[in-house]
Amino acid sequence: MTALPAKQGKTTARILLDWAAVITLLLCFVIFTLVKGRSFMSENNMINILRAMSITTVFGIAATVTMSTDGFDMSMCTLASCSAYVFVSMYLWYGLSLGMSIVVSILITLIMYQLTMFLILVCKIPDMLATAALMFVHQGLGQWYIGGGAVSTGMRLPNGNPPVRTTLSADFSAIGRAPWIIIITLVCVLLAYILLEHTRQGRYMYAIGGNREAARLSGINVKGYRYLAGMITAVFIAIGGIMVASRTSSAQVMNSDGYLMQSLAAVFVGRSVGGAEKPNAIGTLVGALLVSTLENGLTILAVPYYMLPAVKGGVLALALIAAYAGKKENN
Amino acid sequence: MDKITLGTRNVSVAFPGVKALSNVDFEISTGEIRALVGANGAGKSTLMKVLAGANPSYTGEVYENGQVVDIRTPLAAKRMGIQIVYQEVDTALIPTFTVAENVMLNETILHGRGMMNWHKINKQAREVLDRLQINVNVKTLVQNLSLAQKQMVLIARAIQSKCNFLLLDEPTAPLSDTETRELFMLVRHLRETENIAIVFISHRIGEVIQICDSYTVMRNGEIVDTTAITPETTSREIVEKMLGRSFSESFPKEETTIGDVVLEVDNLSGADGKVDGVSLHVRSGEIIGIAGLVGAGKSELCKTLFGAYKATGGSIRLHGKELRMKIPSHAVKNGLALVPEERRKEGVMVSENVAFNLSAASLRKHSVASFLNRPSINANAKRFVDDLGIVTPSITQVVKNLSGGNQQKVSVGKWLAADCSVYIFDEPTKGVDVGAKREIFHLINDIAKQGNAVIYASCENAEILSITDRVYVMFDGRVTAELVTKDTNEDEIMFYAVGSEHASA
């Protein structure tokens, strides 16, 4: 339902390029199925793909909301690591209920995001630079809180006290397993989709992203909505961090940091899906699905693990070339 | 020094729908400072662009010393020694480079080796600046210079290369009085020491008389007259030639009932000094004009009234209540609307569709809680597309695909949907054709008829005269005159717009 402009004389080539990411995705499915048959196209493996996709998608959704206002956050995954430290420590060290641990983790993430917003909106530092600096701040603060080591079962607190809980409940682990991890992800995508496409606030965010000055002169409170976008981003960041912690049954040091690039890749691939021309929730889902399908299929094809990044990067680059090549605006 | 002559014969330039230049014969020889004057849109900049090789689509001939030459690229013009300094100096400078690098930029690009010879670059730049008696440290970064100094750096760059013809496009518009004097000294110095002709575009007629040897007047893409400047030359004589006597476009003013004062502005200053102690008032049903030349501060005033530029002093009262606006969002909540000059950059969101643009300022009315009410948005769009006669295939058409006039209607329609009480129009007819202009005028008249207050800023005095009830004329950020439209004429407006002081008050 992204409002597709009824451009006259849209060429077949343009249509193909608009749907390049989806076509690539379908091609991957066809090729992997033809080559590997049931070992790829099985119910179990499809769930594998969806599960692998989940975390990338949630971080991608966080980035999508930021980018809808033409913002950018390089520090989202380092912040997610902090959310995970808080989440697991609340649960294990202090014995909070699972629900309360989640709530506290989201709240702390929101509080930490005030610093991001302060640097960007008050100090007016360009997003990219401010969040690059914040990556270090997050890493430092987070590790200071956990005392430099992981938060996992059987470990003592940094001050030597024993933890309140020594085991993780089934519910804790369920967050990181199918079907819940997939359900949570799809709910996140749906919420972001409704926010961006069907609410007034979402349209304002896109208006700001499309033309900040025109939005300002239309009477949109630009700073206010950039702040709101930041807060929503922070919630998705926390959810991502919690999912990572649950999946790894602990909060390992910097365990979310590595998701940044593939999440951004998912957003960039998704930007052009269906000719939307802006970061959008459904596109991000497609992008993340493409990334995880590739990874899964190539592994089944027994491509050595150390070759995976190169092949993955290559296919992503192709999808991006298809999406951005031949645009008049690019000069 | 041999005299070199550059000229055009029968040069015409056509833009879609407009003839920007028609059969222009222009000639200038080295050793001369020539003013090129004319109202906005008279074709001055277009002519300069032809000579600078920046307008390859001209027809007719350009000749140098009688020989026909082909200048279709900036490089060809530069090879012939034609250098141009555009008004927007920042587009031609690299702020993070030093003065020396910027002065020597052409040289470095054309003849540079693999390695930068810093010693040579600094030395040569120093020499050029000395020759021009410009006192700037060559190692300063250009971003730390004042506007006037940046302009001098550009002139130095032009002189550093082969330069027989220096075209200065409104060089003094952004300068202070002292800076202008410095520039004049430089220009005179150049004429005396180099084999050079200078073409000087300016709206400030006083300056023209002060510095130039002769002037050429352009109007509607044609050259009207070229005359030497003598001690007897007066501003009034030049202004009259600029205006001519033929006003073909007139639009009937429609009668409205004028009521109480809606907006009252007292001693307003702001926009980094570009609005300087402006006082004005608008009544309901009234259309007031803000006249003045480009750069007089009209746009800045409009944006300061709308909270888009910071006000540093004075007050704005709406229906007697003082407004404190930090951002445009506050202005909109108080019922102010601004249709800005830069339509595509500021007025509409070009990549969004018609329906969204028409509801952008009133989206709250078209949503339930936070959720968009699509049927309501679409009904709103259909209503204004019909009411304003916006020509679009559908309300889901992306605005960038509409014509200029239709984009402008969308930009206005957005505010009509928001039910404002004060409408500020900044150059609303810029870049729209005559037909659309008439419709926009009609629309503005209707807005006034419904009891709203309208502020209409334009540098087209003919428009001001045909649509407004009263006019405030601006010069250098100040209001130099308040005139009643039916008792004034273009000459009088132009008289105050070029900064002439009120003689009898």
Short mmCIF file of N, CA and C in Angstrom, two decimals, chain B residues 79-164:
data_model
loop_
_atom_site.label_atom_id
_atom_site.label_comp_id
_atom_site.label_asym_id
_atom_site.label_seq_id
_atom_site.Cartn_x
_atom_site.Cartn_y
_atom_site.Cartn_z
N ARG B 79 39.21 30.91 -22.50
CA ARG B 79 40.36 30.98 -23.41
C ARG B 79 40.43 32.34 -24.10
N MET B 80 39.22 32.93 -24.35
CA MET B 80 39.20 34.24 -25.00
C MET B 80 39.40 35.37 -24.01
N GLY B 81 39.55 35.01 -22.74
CA GLY B 81 39.78 36.05 -21.73
C GLY B 81 38.50 36.65 -21.20
N ILE B 82 37.39 35.91 -21.30
CA ILE B 82 36.14 36.41 -20.72
C ILE B 82 35.93 35.69 -19.39
N GLN B 83 35.91 36.45 -18.33
CA GLN B 83 35.74 35.85 -17.00
C GLN B 83 34.48 36.42 -16.36
N ILE B 84 33.76 35.57 -15.68
CA ILE B 84 32.53 36.04 -15.04
C ILE B 84 32.57 35.74 -13.54
N VAL B 85 32.09 36.67 -12.75
CA VAL B 85 31.94 36.44 -11.32
C VAL B 85 30.44 36.49 -11.04
N TYR B 86 29.87 35.34 -10.71
CA TYR B 86 28.43 35.30 -10.47
C TYR B 86 28.13 35.85 -9.09
N GLN B 87 26.87 36.19 -8.91
CA GLN B 87 26.46 36.79 -7.63
C GLN B 87 26.65 35.82 -6.47
N GLU B 88 26.34 34.55 -6.69
CA GLU B 88 26.49 33.59 -5.60
C GLU B 88 27.94 33.15 -5.52
N VAL B 89 28.74 33.91 -4.78
CA VAL B 89 30.16 33.63 -4.75
C VAL B 89 30.46 32.26 -4.17
N ASP B 90 29.61 31.80 -3.26
CA ASP B 90 29.92 30.55 -2.59
C ASP B 90 29.86 29.35 -3.53
N THR B 91 29.16 29.48 -4.65
CA THR B 91 29.10 28.35 -5.56
C THR B 91 30.41 28.20 -6.33
N ALA B 92 31.23 29.23 -6.33
CA ALA B 92 32.45 29.17 -7.14
C ALA B 92 33.70 28.95 -6.30
N LEU B 93 33.53 28.96 -4.97
CA LEU B 93 34.69 28.84 -4.10
C LEU B 93 34.66 27.52 -3.35
N ILE B 94 35.83 27.03 -3.00
CA ILE B 94 35.90 25.83 -2.16
C ILE B 94 36.26 26.30 -0.76
N PRO B 95 35.31 26.27 0.17
CA PRO B 95 35.50 26.93 1.46
C PRO B 95 36.66 26.37 2.27
N THR B 96 36.97 25.09 2.09
CA THR B 96 38.00 24.48 2.93
C THR B 96 39.40 24.63 2.34
N PHE B 97 39.50 25.30 1.17
CA PHE B 97 40.81 25.57 0.59
C PHE B 97 41.27 26.96 1.01
N THR B 98 42.57 27.18 0.91
CA THR B 98 43.09 28.50 1.26
C THR B 98 42.78 29.49 0.14
N VAL B 99 43.00 30.77 0.47
CA VAL B 99 42.85 31.83 -0.52
C VAL B 99 43.72 31.53 -1.74
N ALA B 100 44.97 31.16 -1.48
CA ALA B 100 45.89 30.91 -2.58
C ALA B 100 45.38 29.81 -3.50
N GLU B 101 44.92 28.71 -2.92
CA GLU B 101 44.42 27.61 -3.74
C GLU B 101 43.23 28.03 -4.57
N ASN B 102 42.32 28.83 -3.96
CA ASN B 102 41.15 29.27 -4.68
C ASN B 102 41.50 30.23 -5.80
N VAL B 103 42.45 31.11 -5.54
CA VAL B 103 42.86 32.04 -6.59
C VAL B 103 43.48 31.27 -7.75
N MET B 104 44.25 30.24 -7.43
CA MET B 104 45.00 29.52 -8.46
C MET B 104 44.24 28.29 -8.97
N LEU B 105 42.97 28.18 -8.66
CA LEU B 105 42.24 26.94 -8.96
C LEU B 105 42.24 26.59 -10.45
N ASN B 106 41.93 27.57 -11.30
CA ASN B 106 41.89 27.30 -12.74
C ASN B 106 43.24 26.83 -13.23
N GLU B 107 44.27 27.54 -12.75
CA GLU B 107 45.64 27.24 -13.13
C GLU B 107 45.99 25.80 -12.74
N THR B 108 45.64 25.44 -11.49
CA THR B 108 45.97 24.10 -10.99
C THR B 108 45.26 23.05 -11.82
N ILE B 109 43.98 23.34 -12.16
CA ILE B 109 43.22 22.35 -12.91
C ILE B 109 43.77 22.21 -14.33
N LEU B 110 44.09 23.35 -14.95
CA LEU B 110 44.50 23.31 -16.35
C LEU B 110 45.95 22.86 -16.54
N HIS B 111 46.84 23.38 -15.67
CA HIS B 111 48.25 23.11 -15.93
C HIS B 111 48.94 22.38 -14.79
N GLY B 112 48.15 21.95 -13.79
CA GLY B 112 48.76 21.35 -12.61
C GLY B 112 49.50 20.06 -12.93
N ARG B 113 50.60 19.84 -12.21
CA ARG B 113 51.31 18.58 -12.30
C ARG B 113 50.76 17.66 -11.24
N GLY B 114 51.35 16.49 -11.11
CA GLY B 114 50.91 15.54 -10.11
C GLY B 114 51.07 16.05 -8.68
N MET B 115 52.15 16.82 -8.48
CA MET B 115 52.41 17.30 -7.13
C MET B 115 52.02 18.76 -7.01
N MET B 116 51.54 19.14 -5.82
CA MET B 116 51.21 20.54 -5.59
C MET B 116 52.50 21.27 -5.24
N ASN B 117 52.79 22.31 -6.01
CA ASN B 117 53.94 23.13 -5.68
C ASN B 117 53.45 24.30 -4.83
N TRP B 118 53.41 24.05 -3.50
CA TRP B 118 52.81 25.04 -2.60
C TRP B 118 53.51 26.38 -2.66
N HIS B 119 54.83 26.31 -2.75
CA HIS B 119 55.58 27.56 -2.77
C HIS B 119 55.14 28.42 -3.93
N LYS B 120 55.05 27.79 -5.12
CA LYS B 120 54.71 28.52 -6.32
C LYS B 120 53.26 29.06 -6.25
N ILE B 121 52.35 28.19 -5.77
CA ILE B 121 50.94 28.60 -5.69
C ILE B 121 50.78 29.82 -4.78
N ASN B 122 51.41 29.74 -3.60
CA ASN B 122 51.29 30.87 -2.68
C ASN B 122 51.92 32.13 -3.25
N LYS B 123 53.07 31.94 -3.91
CA LYS B 123 53.78 33.10 -4.44
C LYS B 123 52.96 33.77 -5.54
N GLN B 124 52.45 32.97 -6.48
CA GLN B 124 51.69 33.55 -7.58
C GLN B 124 50.41 34.21 -7.08
N ALA B 125 49.74 33.56 -6.13
CA ALA B 125 48.51 34.13 -5.60
C ALA B 125 48.81 35.46 -4.92
N ARG B 126 49.89 35.48 -4.15
CA ARG B 126 50.32 36.71 -3.48
C ARG B 126 50.52 37.82 -4.49
N GLU B 127 51.18 37.47 -5.62
CA GLU B 127 51.45 38.48 -6.65
C GLU B 127 50.17 39.05 -7.23
N VAL B 128 49.22 38.16 -7.54
CA VAL B 128 47.96 38.65 -8.11
C VAL B 128 47.25 39.56 -7.13
N LEU B 129 47.19 39.14 -5.87
CA LEU B 129 46.50 39.95 -4.87
C LEU B 129 47.19 41.30 -4.69
N ASP B 130 48.54 41.28 -4.74
CA ASP B 130 49.27 42.54 -4.63
C ASP B 130 48.94 43.46 -5.79
N ARG B 131 48.90 42.84 -6.98
CA ARG B 131 48.62 43.62 -8.19
C ARG B 131 47.27 44.32 -8.04
N LEU B 132 46.33 43.64 -7.41
CA LEU B 132 44.99 44.21 -7.24
C LEU B 132 44.88 45.02 -5.96
N GLN B 133 45.97 45.10 -5.23
CA GLN B 133 45.98 45.80 -3.95
C GLN B 133 44.93 45.25 -2.99
N ILE B 134 44.80 43.93 -3.00
CA ILE B 134 43.88 43.29 -2.07
C ILE B 134 44.70 42.78 -0.89
N ASN B 135 44.28 43.13 0.29
CA ASN B 135 45.06 42.78 1.47
C ASN B 135 44.43 41.60 2.20
N VAL B 136 44.75 40.39 1.74
CA VAL B 136 44.25 39.18 2.40
C VAL B 136 45.41 38.20 2.50
N ASN B 137 45.53 37.54 3.62
CA ASN B 137 46.57 36.52 3.77
C ASN B 137 46.24 35.32 2.89
N VAL B 138 47.18 34.92 2.03
CA VAL B 138 46.89 33.85 1.08
C VAL B 138 46.70 32.50 1.76
N LYS B 139 47.15 32.37 3.01
CA LYS B 139 47.02 31.08 3.68
C LYS B 139 45.75 30.97 4.51
N THR B 140 44.92 32.01 4.51
CA THR B 140 43.65 31.94 5.23
C THR B 140 42.71 31.00 4.49
N LEU B 141 41.91 30.27 5.24
CA LEU B 141 40.89 29.45 4.59
C LEU B 141 39.76 30.35 4.11
N VAL B 142 39.26 30.07 2.92
CA VAL B 142 38.23 30.93 2.34
C VAL B 142 36.97 30.97 3.20
N GLN B 143 36.69 29.90 3.93
CA GLN B 143 35.47 29.90 4.75
C GLN B 143 35.52 30.95 5.86
N ASN B 144 36.73 31.45 6.17
CA ASN B 144 36.82 32.47 7.21
C ASN B 144 36.74 33.89 6.67
N LEU B 145 36.55 34.04 5.36
CA LEU B 145 36.52 35.38 4.77
C LEU B 145 35.13 35.97 4.81
N SER B 146 35.06 37.29 4.71
CA SER B 146 33.76 37.95 4.56
C SER B 146 33.31 37.82 3.11
N LEU B 147 32.04 38.12 2.88
CA LEU B 147 31.50 38.03 1.52
C LEU B 147 32.31 38.89 0.55
N ALA B 148 32.62 40.10 0.98
CA ALA B 148 33.35 41.02 0.10
C ALA B 148 34.72 40.44 -0.24
N GLN B 149 35.37 39.87 0.77
CA GLN B 149 36.69 39.29 0.52
C GLN B 149 36.59 38.10 -0.43
N LYS B 150 35.52 37.32 -0.27
CA LYS B 150 35.33 36.18 -1.18
C LYS B 150 35.21 36.67 -2.61
N GLN B 151 34.46 37.77 -2.77
CA GLN B 151 34.29 38.30 -4.11
C GLN B 151 35.64 38.73 -4.69
N MET B 152 36.45 39.35 -3.84
CA MET B 152 37.77 39.79 -4.29
C MET B 152 38.62 38.60 -4.69
N VAL B 153 38.50 37.51 -3.94
CA VAL B 153 39.26 36.30 -4.29
C VAL B 153 38.83 35.83 -5.68
N LEU B 154 37.53 35.89 -5.96
CA LEU B 154 37.05 35.47 -7.27
C LEU B 154 37.54 36.41 -8.37
N ILE B 155 37.56 37.71 -8.07
CA ILE B 155 38.07 38.65 -9.07
C ILE B 155 39.55 38.37 -9.30
N ALA B 156 40.26 38.10 -8.22
CA ALA B 156 41.68 37.77 -8.35
C ALA B 156 41.86 36.52 -9.20
N ARG B 157 40.98 35.54 -9.01
CA ARG B 157 41.07 34.32 -9.82
C ARG B 157 40.87 34.66 -11.30
N ALA B 158 39.89 35.53 -11.55
CA ALA B 158 39.61 35.91 -12.93
C ALA B 158 40.81 36.62 -13.56
N ILE B 159 41.42 37.54 -12.79
CA ILE B 159 42.54 38.32 -13.30
C ILE B 159 43.78 37.46 -13.48
N GLN B 160 43.92 36.47 -12.60
CA GLN B 160 45.09 35.61 -12.64
C GLN B 160 45.18 34.89 -13.99
N SER B 161 44.01 34.47 -14.51
CA SER B 161 44.00 33.88 -15.84
C SER B 161 43.98 35.04 -16.85
N LYS B 162 44.02 34.70 -18.11
CA LYS B 162 43.89 35.73 -19.12
C LYS B 162 42.55 36.42 -18.95
N CYS B 163 42.52 37.73 -18.83
CA CYS B 163 41.25 38.40 -18.60
C CYS B 163 41.19 39.73 -19.31
N ASN B 164 40.35 39.79 -20.35
CA ASN B 164 40.13 41.05 -21.04
C ASN B 164 38.73 41.58 -20.77
#
